[in-house]
PDB file of C-alpha atoms and ligand atoms in Angstrom:
ATOM      1  CA  MET A   1       4.431   7.714 -16.905  1.00  0.00           C
ATOM      2  CA  GLN A   2       6.492  10.367 -15.118  1.00  0.00           C
ATOM      3  CA  ILE A   3       5.064  11.084 -11.651  1.00  0.00           C
ATOM      4  CA  ILE A   4       7.520  13.822 -10.691  1.00  0.00           C
ATOM      5  CA  PRO A   5      10.966  14.519 -12.176  1.00  0.00           C
ATOM      6  CA  GLY A   6      13.130  11.431 -11.638  1.00  0.00           C
ATOM      7  CA  LEU A   7      10.239   9.133 -10.721  1.00  0.00           C
ATOM      8  CA  HIS A   8       8.232   7.008 -13.144  1.00  0.00           C
ATOM      9  CA  GLN A   9       5.435   4.470 -12.874  1.00  0.00           C
ATOM     10  CA  ILE A  10       5.575   1.553 -15.329  1.00  0.00           C
ATOM     11  CA  ALA A  11       2.093   0.047 -15.286  1.00  0.00           C
ATOM     12  CA  GLY A  12       0.567  -2.854 -17.180  1.00  0.00           C
ATOM     13  CA  GLY A  13       2.393  -5.784 -15.582  1.00  0.00           C
ATOM     14  CA  ALA A  14      -0.328  -6.811 -13.103  1.00  0.00           C
ATOM     15  CA  ALA A  15       1.579  -4.922 -10.394  1.00  0.00           C
ATOM     16  CA  ASN A  16       3.031  -1.430 -10.783  1.00  0.00           C
ATOM     17  CA  VAL A  17       6.771  -1.006 -11.163  1.00  0.00           C
ATOM     18  CA  TYR A  18       8.473   2.244 -10.120  1.00  0.00           C
ATOM     19  CA  LEU A  19      11.659   3.600 -11.668  1.00  0.00           C
ATOM     20  CA  ILE A  20      13.842   6.152  -9.888  1.00  0.00           C
ATOM     21  CA  VAL A  21      16.354   7.930 -12.112  1.00  0.00           C
ATOM     22  CA  GLU A  22      19.459   9.404 -10.489  1.00  0.00           C
ATOM     23  CA  PRO A  23      22.895  10.350 -11.846  1.00  0.00           C
ATOM     24  CA  GLN A  24      24.465   7.426  -9.946  1.00  0.00           C
ATOM     25  CA  GLY A  25      22.119   4.906 -11.534  1.00  0.00           C
ATOM     26  CA  LEU A  26      18.591   3.572 -11.713  1.00  0.00           C
ATOM     27  CA  THR A  27      16.487   1.963  -9.007  1.00  0.00           C
ATOM     28  CA  LEU A  28      13.476  -0.260  -9.578  1.00  0.00           C
ATOM     29  CA  ILE A  29      10.855  -0.910  -6.936  1.00  0.00           C
ATOM     30  CA  ASP A  30       9.159  -4.250  -7.684  1.00  0.00           C
ATOM     31  CA  THR A  31       9.321  -5.919 -11.074  1.00  0.00           C
ATOM     32  CA  GLY A  32       5.871  -7.157 -12.202  1.00  0.00           C
ATOM     33  CA  LEU A  33       5.040 -10.634 -13.446  1.00  0.00           C
ATOM     34  CA  PRO A  34       7.518 -12.901 -15.241  1.00  0.00           C
ATOM     35  CA  ARG A  35       8.380 -11.507 -18.704  1.00  0.00           C
ATOM     36  CA  PHE A  36       7.377  -7.940 -17.761  1.00  0.00           C
ATOM     37  CA  HIS A  37      11.103  -7.051 -17.775  1.00  0.00           C
ATOM     38  CA  ARG A  38      10.800  -6.545 -21.561  1.00  0.00           C
ATOM     39  CA  LYS A  39       8.311  -3.738 -21.018  1.00  0.00           C
ATOM     40  CA  ILE A  40      10.487  -2.257 -18.249  1.00  0.00           C
ATOM     41  CA  PHE A  41      13.585  -2.280 -20.473  1.00  0.00           C
ATOM     42  CA  LYS A  42      11.595  -0.775 -23.342  1.00  0.00           C
ATOM     43  CA  TYR A  43      10.370   2.011 -21.078  1.00  0.00           C
ATOM     44  CA  MET A  44      13.952   2.622 -19.922  1.00  0.00           C
ATOM     45  CA  ALA A  45      15.231   2.590 -23.522  1.00  0.00           C
ATOM     46  CA  ASN A  46      12.748   5.336 -24.407  1.00  0.00           C
ATOM     47  CA  LEU A  47      14.406   7.438 -21.697  1.00  0.00           C
ATOM     48  CA  GLY A  48      17.844   6.547 -23.108  1.00  0.00           C
ATOM     49  CA  PHE A  49      18.883   3.939 -20.517  1.00  0.00           C
ATOM     50  CA  GLN A  50      20.307   0.428 -20.859  1.00  0.00           C
ATOM     51  CA  PRO A  51      19.478  -2.541 -18.569  1.00  0.00           C
ATOM     52  CA  GLY A  52      23.037  -2.385 -17.197  1.00  0.00           C
ATOM     53  CA  GLN A  53      22.264   1.016 -15.654  1.00  0.00           C
ATOM     54  CA  VAL A  54      19.887  -0.561 -13.094  1.00  0.00           C
ATOM     55  CA  ARG A  55      21.865  -0.421  -9.855  1.00  0.00           C
ATOM     56  CA  ASN A  56      19.216  -1.371  -7.296  1.00  0.00           C
ATOM     57  CA  VAL A  57      16.093  -3.516  -7.318  1.00  0.00           C
ATOM     58  CA  ILE A  58      13.975  -3.356  -4.160  1.00  0.00           C
ATOM     59  CA  ILE A  59      11.202  -5.913  -3.659  1.00  0.00           C
ATOM     60  CA  THR A  60       8.374  -4.946  -1.293  1.00  0.00           C
ATOM     61  CA  HIS A  61       7.145  -8.522  -0.818  1.00  0.00           C
ATOM     62  CA  ALA A  62       7.402 -12.000  -2.291  1.00  0.00           C
ATOM     63  CA  ASP A  63       4.272 -12.213  -4.435  1.00  0.00           C
ATOM     64  CA  GLY A  64       4.770 -13.375  -8.008  1.00  0.00           C
ATOM     65  CA  ASP A  65       3.346 -10.184  -9.492  1.00  0.00           C
ATOM     66  CA  HIS A  66       6.044  -8.197  -7.653  1.00  0.00           C
ATOM     67  CA  TYR A  67       9.169 -10.295  -8.131  1.00  0.00           C
ATOM     68  CA  GLY A  68       8.210 -12.284 -11.254  1.00  0.00           C
ATOM     69  CA  SER A  69      10.707 -10.487 -13.503  1.00  0.00           C
ATOM     70  CA  LEU A  70      13.398 -10.122 -10.854  1.00  0.00           C
ATOM     71  CA  GLY A  71      15.496 -13.029 -12.175  1.00  0.00           C
ATOM     72  CA  ALA A  72      15.592 -11.613 -15.704  1.00  0.00           C
ATOM     73  CA  ILE A  73      16.349  -8.079 -14.480  1.00  0.00           C
ATOM     74  CA  LYS A  74      19.122  -9.267 -12.177  1.00  0.00           C
ATOM     75  CA  ALA A  75      20.644 -11.338 -14.998  1.00  0.00           C
ATOM     76  CA  ALA A  76      20.556  -8.423 -17.473  1.00  0.00           C
ATOM     77  CA  SER A  77      21.653  -5.671 -15.094  1.00  0.00           C
ATOM     78  CA  GLY A  78      23.686  -7.181 -12.278  1.00  0.00           C
ATOM     79  CA  GLY A  79      21.774  -4.765 -10.028  1.00  0.00           C
ATOM     80  CA  ARG A  80      21.761  -5.220  -6.287  1.00  0.00           C
ATOM     81  CA  VAL A  81      18.591  -6.909  -4.997  1.00  0.00           C
ATOM     82  CA  TYR A  82      17.072  -5.857  -1.653  1.00  0.00           C
ATOM     83  CA  ALA A  83      14.288  -7.488   0.392  1.00  0.00           C
ATOM     84  CA  SER A  84      13.366  -8.057   4.028  1.00  0.00           C
ATOM     85  CA  PRO A  85      14.642 -11.311   5.594  1.00  0.00           C
ATOM     86  CA  LEU A  86      11.240 -13.064   5.603  1.00  0.00           C
ATOM     87  CA  GLU A  87      10.457 -12.129   2.013  1.00  0.00           C
ATOM     88  CA  ALA A  88      14.030 -12.886   0.903  1.00  0.00           C
ATOM     89  CA  ASP A  89      13.596 -16.463   2.157  1.00  0.00           C
ATOM     90  CA  ALA A  90      10.603 -16.914  -0.147  1.00  0.00           C
ATOM     91  CA  ILE A  91      12.239 -15.090  -3.090  1.00  0.00           C
ATOM     92  CA  SER A  92      15.297 -17.326  -2.841  1.00  0.00           C
ATOM     93  CA  GLU A  93      13.006 -20.358  -3.160  1.00  0.00           C
ATOM     94  CA  GLY A  94      10.646 -18.965  -5.811  1.00  0.00           C
ATOM     95  CA  THR A  95       7.676 -19.266  -3.453  1.00  0.00           C
ATOM     96  CA  LEU A  96       5.346 -17.045  -1.422  1.00  0.00           C
ATOM     97  CA  SER A  97       6.062 -15.812   2.096  1.00  0.00           C
ATOM     98  CA  ARG A  98       2.680 -16.868   3.498  1.00  0.00           C
ATOM     99  CA  PRO A  99      -0.106 -19.349   2.769  1.00  0.00           C
ATOM    100  CA  LEU A 100      -3.099 -17.847   0.949  1.00  0.00           C
ATOM    101  CA  LYS A 101      -6.478 -18.359   2.579  1.00  0.00           C
ATOM    102  CA  LEU A 102      -7.964 -19.928  -0.513  1.00  0.00           C
ATOM    103  CA  SER A 103     -10.021 -23.044  -1.030  1.00  0.00           C
ATOM    104  CA  GLY A 104     -12.016 -24.729  -3.796  1.00  0.00           C
ATOM    105  CA  LEU A 105     -12.096 -22.984  -7.165  1.00  0.00           C
ATOM    106  CA  GLY A 106     -10.129 -19.965  -5.932  1.00  0.00           C
ATOM    107  CA  LYS A 107      -7.250 -22.204  -4.880  1.00  0.00           C
ATOM    108  CA  LEU A 108      -7.403 -24.169  -8.111  1.00  0.00           C
ATOM    109  CA  LEU A 109      -7.219 -20.983 -10.181  1.00  0.00           C
ATOM    110  CA  PHE A 110      -4.394 -19.588  -8.066  1.00  0.00           C
ATOM    111  CA  ASP A 111      -2.378 -22.813  -8.329  1.00  0.00           C
ATOM    112  CA  LEU A 112      -2.879 -22.830 -12.087  1.00  0.00           C
ATOM    113  CA  SER A 113      -1.843 -19.203 -12.554  1.00  0.00           C
ATOM    114  CA  PHE A 114       1.104 -19.590 -10.153  1.00  0.00           C
ATOM    115  CA  SER A 115       2.434 -22.513 -12.176  1.00  0.00           C
ATOM    116  CA  LEU A 116       2.031 -20.482 -15.387  1.00  0.00           C
ATOM    117  CA  PHE A 117       3.655 -17.357 -13.909  1.00  0.00           C
ATOM    118  CA  ARG A 118       6.036 -19.008 -11.497  1.00  0.00           C
ATOM    119  CA  PRO A 119       8.713 -16.518 -10.435  1.00  0.00           C
ATOM    120  CA  LYS A 120      12.329 -17.550 -10.802  1.00  0.00           C
ATOM    121  CA  ALA A 121      14.165 -17.996  -7.507  1.00  0.00           C
ATOM    122  CA  VAL A 122      16.727 -15.243  -6.849  1.00  0.00           C
ATOM    123  CA  ASN A 123      19.054 -14.763  -3.888  1.00  0.00           C
ATOM    124  CA  PRO A 124      18.697 -11.168  -2.637  1.00  0.00           C
ATOM    125  CA  ASP A 125      22.033  -9.391  -2.083  1.00  0.00           C
ATOM    126  CA  GLN A 126      21.053  -7.271   0.872  1.00  0.00           C
ATOM    127  CA  LEU A 127      18.465  -7.710   3.624  1.00  0.00           C
ATOM    128  CA  LEU A 128      16.443  -4.684   4.727  1.00  0.00           C
ATOM    129  CA  GLU A 129      14.915  -4.072   8.146  1.00  0.00           C
ATOM    130  CA  GLY A 130      12.484  -1.348   9.160  1.00  0.00           C
ATOM    131  CA  GLY A 131      14.325   1.775  10.316  1.00  0.00           C
ATOM    132  CA  GLN A 132      17.203   1.408   7.864  1.00  0.00           C
ATOM    133  CA  SER A 133      17.825   4.080   5.296  1.00  0.00           C
ATOM    134  CA  LEU A 134      19.228   3.742   1.779  1.00  0.00           C
ATOM    135  CA  PRO A 135      21.216   6.359  -0.180  1.00  0.00           C
ATOM    136  CA  ILE A 136      18.554   6.467  -2.906  1.00  0.00           C
ATOM    137  CA  PHE A 137      16.130   9.291  -3.830  1.00  0.00           C
ATOM    138  CA  GLY A 138      17.518  11.652  -1.208  1.00  0.00           C
ATOM    139  CA  GLY A 139      17.629   9.042   1.583  1.00  0.00           C
ATOM    140  CA  MET A 140      14.923   6.428   1.489  1.00  0.00           C
ATOM    141  CA  GLN A 141      13.635   4.988   4.758  1.00  0.00           C
ATOM    142  CA  VAL A 142      12.660   1.350   5.032  1.00  0.00           C
ATOM    143  CA  ILE A 143       9.306   1.007   6.837  1.00  0.00           C
ATOM    144  CA  ALA A 144       8.230  -2.403   8.158  1.00  0.00           C
ATOM    145  CA  THR A 145       4.611  -2.780   6.997  1.00  0.00           C
ATOM    146  CA  PRO A 146       3.608  -6.387   7.791  1.00  0.00           C
ATOM    147  CA  GLY A 147       0.057  -7.573   7.283  1.00  0.00           C
ATOM    148  CA  HIS A 148      -0.365  -8.284   3.578  1.00  0.00           C
ATOM    149  CA  THR A 149       2.637 -10.598   4.006  1.00  0.00           C
ATOM    150  CA  PRO A 150       4.739 -11.232   7.148  1.00  0.00           C
ATOM    151  CA  GLY A 151       7.839  -9.338   5.979  1.00  0.00           C
ATOM    152  CA  HIS A 152       6.283  -6.691   3.736  1.00  0.00           C
ATOM    153  CA  ILE A 153       8.263  -3.434   3.566  1.00  0.00           C
ATOM    154  CA  SER A 154       7.426   0.021   2.257  1.00  0.00           C
ATOM    155  CA  LEU A 155       9.852   2.799   1.360  1.00  0.00           C
ATOM    156  CA  PHE A 156       9.487   6.458   2.245  1.00  0.00           C
ATOM    157  CA  ALA A 157      11.524   9.252   0.691  1.00  0.00           C
ATOM    158  CA  PRO A 158      10.963  12.293   2.972  1.00  0.00           C
ATOM    159  CA  ALA A 159      12.385  15.010   0.716  1.00  0.00           C
ATOM    160  CA  PRO A 160       9.937  14.470  -2.156  1.00  0.00           C
ATOM    161  CA  SER A 161       7.454  13.012   0.410  1.00  0.00           C
ATOM    162  CA  VAL A 162       6.855   9.864  -1.633  1.00  0.00           C
ATOM    163  CA  LEU A 163       5.735   6.554  -0.095  1.00  0.00           C
ATOM    164  CA  PHE A 164       6.102   3.297  -2.026  1.00  0.00           C
ATOM    165  CA  CYS A 165       3.643   1.044  -0.223  1.00  0.00           C
ATOM    166  CA  GLY A 166       3.619  -2.162  -2.302  1.00  0.00           C
ATOM    167  CA  ASP A 167       0.443  -4.034  -1.380  1.00  0.00           C
ATOM    168  CA  SER A 168       0.339  -2.839   2.230  1.00  0.00           C
ATOM    169  CA  LEU A 169      -2.208  -0.260   1.036  1.00  0.00           C
ATOM    170  CA  ARG A 170      -4.698  -0.468  -1.791  1.00  0.00           C
ATOM    171  CA  ALA A 171      -5.453   2.506  -4.030  1.00  0.00           C
ATOM    172  CA  THR A 172      -9.032   2.574  -5.274  1.00  0.00           C
ATOM    173  CA  SER A 173      -9.959   3.848  -8.720  1.00  0.00           C
ATOM    174  CA  GLN A 174     -11.708   6.719  -6.857  1.00  0.00           C
ATOM    175  CA  GLY A 175      -8.301   7.780  -5.581  1.00  0.00           C
ATOM    176  CA  ARG A 176      -8.603   6.677  -1.961  1.00  0.00           C
ATOM    177  CA  LEU A 177      -6.398   4.430   0.155  1.00  0.00           C
ATOM    178  CA  THR A 178      -7.596   1.328   2.007  1.00  0.00           C
ATOM    179  CA  PRO A 179      -5.712  -1.298   4.012  1.00  0.00           C
ATOM    180  CA  SER A 180      -4.750  -4.653   2.549  1.00  0.00           C
ATOM    181  CA  ARG A 181      -7.653  -6.924   3.372  1.00  0.00           C
ATOM    182  CA  GLY A 182      -9.254 -10.183   2.329  1.00  0.00           C
ATOM    183  CA  ARG A 183      -7.930 -13.605   1.475  1.00  0.00           C
ATOM    184  CA  ASN A 184      -4.472 -12.534   0.373  1.00  0.00           C
ATOM    185  CA  THR A 185      -3.863 -10.680   3.661  1.00  0.00           C
ATOM    186  CA  TRP A 186      -1.767 -12.685   6.069  1.00  0.00           C
ATOM    187  CA  ASP A 187      -2.645 -10.759   9.264  1.00  0.00           C
ATOM    188  CA  GLN A 188      -5.450  -8.209   9.252  1.00  0.00           C
ATOM    189  CA  ALA A 189      -4.591  -6.560  12.602  1.00  0.00           C
ATOM    190  CA  GLN A 190      -1.010  -5.983  11.498  1.00  0.00           C
ATOM    191  CA  ALA A 191      -2.257  -4.628   8.153  1.00  0.00           C
ATOM    192  CA  LEU A 192      -4.284  -1.973  10.022  1.00  0.00           C
ATOM    193  CA  ASP A 193      -1.286  -1.103  12.220  1.00  0.00           C
ATOM    194  CA  SER A 194       0.793  -0.690   9.068  1.00  0.00           C
ATOM    195  CA  LEU A 195      -1.806   1.641   7.555  1.00  0.00           C
ATOM    196  CA  ARG A 196      -1.740   3.819  10.704  1.00  0.00           C
ATOM    197  CA  ALA A 197       2.059   3.942  10.674  1.00  0.00           C
ATOM    198  CA  GLN A 198       2.053   5.026   7.038  1.00  0.00           C
ATOM    199  CA  ALA A 199      -0.673   7.644   7.551  1.00  0.00           C
ATOM    200  CA  ALA A 200       1.509   9.123  10.322  1.00  0.00           C
ATOM    201  CA  LEU A 201       4.254   9.794   7.770  1.00  0.00           C
ATOM    202  CA  ASN A 202       1.923  12.268   6.006  1.00  0.00           C
ATOM    203  CA  PRO A 203       3.133  11.372   2.514  1.00  0.00           C
ATOM    204  CA  GLN A 204       2.207  13.730  -0.304  1.00  0.00           C
ATOM    205  CA  ILE A 205       2.425  11.026  -2.969  1.00  0.00           C
ATOM    206  CA  VAL A 206       1.630   7.340  -2.482  1.00  0.00           C
ATOM    207  CA  CYS A 207       2.858   4.883  -5.126  1.00  0.00           C
ATOM    208  CA  PRO A 208       0.867   1.668  -4.657  1.00  0.00           C
ATOM    209  CA  GLY A 209       1.494  -1.834  -5.990  1.00  0.00           C
ATOM    210  CA  HIS A 210      -1.854  -1.747  -7.763  1.00  0.00           C
ATOM    211  CA  GLY A 211      -4.044   1.093  -8.966  1.00  0.00           C
ATOM    212  CA  PRO A 212      -3.319   4.773  -9.535  1.00  0.00           C
ATOM    213  CA  VAL A 213      -0.663   6.954  -7.920  1.00  0.00           C
ATOM    214  CA  ILE A 214      -2.336   8.980  -5.164  1.00  0.00           C
ATOM    215  CA  HIS A 215      -1.500  12.700  -4.889  1.00  0.00           C
ATOM    216  CA  ALA A 216      -2.298  14.908  -1.858  1.00  0.00           C
ATOM    217  CA  ALA A 217      -2.239  11.513  -0.197  1.00  0.00           C
ATOM    218  CA  SER A 218      -2.203  12.515   3.465  1.00  0.00           C
ATOM    219  CA  ASP A 219      -5.952  13.279   3.158  1.00  0.00           C
ATOM    220  CA  LYS A 220      -6.769  10.003   1.434  1.00  0.00           C
ATOM    221  CA  PHE A 221      -6.127   7.570   4.300  1.00  0.00           C
ATOM    222  CA  PRO A 222      -9.188   6.094   6.022  1.00  0.00           C
ATOM    223  CA  LEU A 223      -9.583   6.348   9.792  1.00  0.00           C
ATOM    224  CA  VAL A 224      -9.093   2.808  11.083  1.00  0.00           C
TER     225      VAL A 224
HETATM  226 ZN1   ZN J 301       0.368  -7.442  -5.754  1.00  0.00          ZN
END
């Protein structure tokens, strides 16, 4: 689905994938579960692009639904892979960047699904820190948004006023934004700080890891 010219959401892979189309090449933000690369490449093919045109792949955090297809995409495209140092450590080992607060049946189910959808280990090419900016989408700022995971990053493109927030924010089906919370949140206080920092950017469009794209987004943040 095209969000605005040059920006697409590819949904249906557990986590949303975003595709940025520029004359110098394509950028993916997150990759969905293992095997979702087929759907990504099909979407790209419908726009007339080949896998080899993917130049950059940015991973917001090391959960399997976000970097599951990274190995296949890297192999097919040779694109440059970016992640924060803490998340890159986990991605290079095919693991998570934090323990989940699960027990009993929840843990059993997670362990089962993780072994079924185990992401392939990939060595990121470039480490990203908050405050850096990338020559993508008119100059994309890297925002450190820890909380959901220790090294979670978001990306903010000021010119189109688009924020890619990964799982640092949740988008509800009613079109509102909430902080990451609950058992998969590594540090709740940091998650709230990250929400405040992102609200202060006043983004017009928020592209979340799960749920719908939020438009007129600066009004959709909760007061926390
Ligand atoms: Zn997720």
